[in-house]
Amino acid sequence: MNFKTGGYWLYAMVSPENQKQWGRMNYLAFDKYENIEIEDAFCDENGKLNNELPVSKGQIAFAKKDIETIKNHGGDEAAWKELHKMPVCPFFAGPFIAI
């Protein structure tokens, strides 16, 4: 994963029978603290795009939320503590939720 503008994430979707379908998410733009523009396409295991299949484009948006509000609306305490063990994304300050 090359998490920057112009970078991409190569991943495989794996079935219970261990069949793999490869995908590539291209990072088109970052708006710090706001959103990430992406392009998601099918590819081979080396990241070469399959131009015969459609490409989807979109945004991943982020919103600051109060930790206590989030915790008090459906999250159990054990899951919340596990979440805080995860590494923090370096360009986001404070808690965030992907919407």
Short mmCIF file of C-alpha atoms in Angstrom, two decimals:
data_model
loop_
_atom_site.label_atom_id
_atom_site.label_comp_id
_atom_site.label_asym_id
_atom_site.label_seq_id
_atom_site.Cartn_x
_atom_site.Cartn_y
_atom_site.Cartn_z
CA MET A 1 0.00 0.00 0.00
CA ASN A 2 1.31 3.40 -1.02
CA PHE A 3 -1.01 5.73 0.93
CA LYS A 4 -0.46 9.05 -0.85
CA THR A 5 -1.78 10.91 -3.88
CA GLY A 6 -0.87 8.81 -6.91
CA GLY A 7 -0.39 5.70 -4.77
CA TYR A 8 -2.55 2.59 -4.64
CA TRP A 9 -3.61 -0.42 -2.59
CA LEU A 10 -3.45 -3.85 -4.24
CA TYR A 11 -5.78 -6.33 -2.56
CA ALA A 12 -7.48 -9.68 -3.13
CA MET A 13 -11.04 -10.67 -2.33
CA VAL A 14 -10.84 -14.34 -1.31
CA SER A 15 -13.78 -16.76 -1.40
CA PRO A 16 -14.29 -19.58 1.14
CA GLU A 17 -12.92 -21.88 -1.61
CA ASN A 18 -9.74 -19.73 -1.72
CA GLN A 19 -10.54 -18.25 -5.16
CA LYS A 20 -9.02 -14.77 -5.52
CA GLN A 21 -10.32 -11.73 -7.38
CA TRP A 22 -7.79 -8.92 -7.39
CA GLY A 23 -8.58 -5.24 -7.03
CA ARG A 24 -6.64 -2.02 -7.02
CA MET A 25 -7.69 1.15 -5.22
CA ASN A 26 -5.94 4.21 -6.63
CA TYR A 27 -5.60 7.24 -4.36
CA LEU A 28 -6.44 10.24 -6.56
CA ALA A 29 -6.40 13.06 -3.98
CA PHE A 30 -6.30 13.73 -0.26
CA ASP A 31 -8.03 16.66 1.43
CA LYS A 32 -6.45 16.56 4.89
CA TYR A 33 -9.03 15.94 7.64
CA GLU A 34 -11.89 15.87 5.11
CA ASN A 35 -11.83 13.12 2.47
CA ILE A 36 -9.91 10.86 0.13
CA GLU A 37 -10.78 10.59 -3.58
CA ILE A 38 -10.43 7.04 -4.87
CA GLU A 39 -10.74 4.95 -7.99
CA ASP A 40 -11.37 1.21 -7.54
CA ALA A 41 -10.80 -1.26 -10.38
CA PHE A 42 -10.33 -4.95 -11.07
CA CYS A 43 -6.79 -6.06 -11.91
CA ASP A 44 -4.45 -9.03 -11.94
CA GLU A 45 -2.22 -10.11 -9.04
CA ASN A 46 0.47 -7.67 -10.26
CA GLY A 47 -1.85 -4.64 -10.23
CA LYS A 48 -2.31 -4.43 -14.03
CA LEU A 49 -5.80 -2.99 -14.57
CA ASN A 50 -8.45 -5.04 -16.39
CA ASN A 51 -9.85 -2.52 -18.88
CA GLU A 52 -12.73 -4.85 -19.81
CA LEU A 53 -14.41 -4.35 -16.42
CA PRO A 54 -15.88 -1.13 -15.00
CA VAL A 55 -14.03 1.24 -12.68
CA SER A 56 -15.76 2.94 -9.76
CA LYS A 57 -14.81 6.36 -8.45
CA GLY A 58 -15.78 7.90 -5.15
CA GLN A 59 -14.78 9.57 -1.92
CA ILE A 60 -14.16 8.39 1.61
CA ALA A 61 -15.28 11.23 3.88
CA PHE A 62 -14.30 11.76 7.51
CA ALA A 63 -16.11 13.58 10.28
CA LYS A 64 -14.87 14.45 13.75
CA LYS A 65 -17.07 13.06 16.49
CA ASP A 66 -17.00 13.28 20.25
CA ILE A 67 -15.57 10.01 21.64
CA GLU A 68 -18.08 9.80 24.49
CA THR A 69 -21.00 10.34 22.12
CA ILE A 70 -19.81 7.53 19.85
CA LYS A 71 -19.12 5.21 22.77
CA ASN A 72 -22.56 5.81 24.25
CA HIS A 73 -24.44 5.06 21.04
CA GLY A 74 -24.07 1.35 20.44
CA GLY A 75 -20.39 0.46 20.88
CA ASP A 76 -19.51 -2.05 23.59
CA GLU A 77 -16.61 -1.21 25.91
CA ALA A 78 -14.39 -4.16 24.87
CA ALA A 79 -14.69 -3.31 21.16
CA TRP A 80 -13.99 0.35 21.92
CA LYS A 81 -10.79 -0.53 23.79
CA GLU A 82 -9.63 -2.74 20.89
CA LEU A 83 -10.24 0.12 18.47
CA HIS A 84 -7.91 2.37 20.46
CA LYS A 85 -5.08 -0.19 20.14
CA MET A 86 -5.04 0.33 16.36
CA PRO A 87 -2.31 2.56 14.88
CA VAL A 88 -3.37 6.13 14.19
CA CYS A 89 -3.38 7.43 10.64
CA PRO A 90 -0.70 10.17 10.63
CA PHE A 91 -2.63 12.89 8.80
CA PHE A 92 -5.74 12.81 11.01
CA ALA A 93 -5.69 14.49 14.40
CA GLY A 94 -8.00 13.06 17.01
CA PRO A 95 -10.77 10.50 16.65
CA PHE A 96 -12.59 10.13 13.35
CA ILE A 97 -15.21 7.92 11.74
CA ALA A 98 -15.41 6.95 8.06
CA ILE A 99 -18.88 7.68 6.69
#
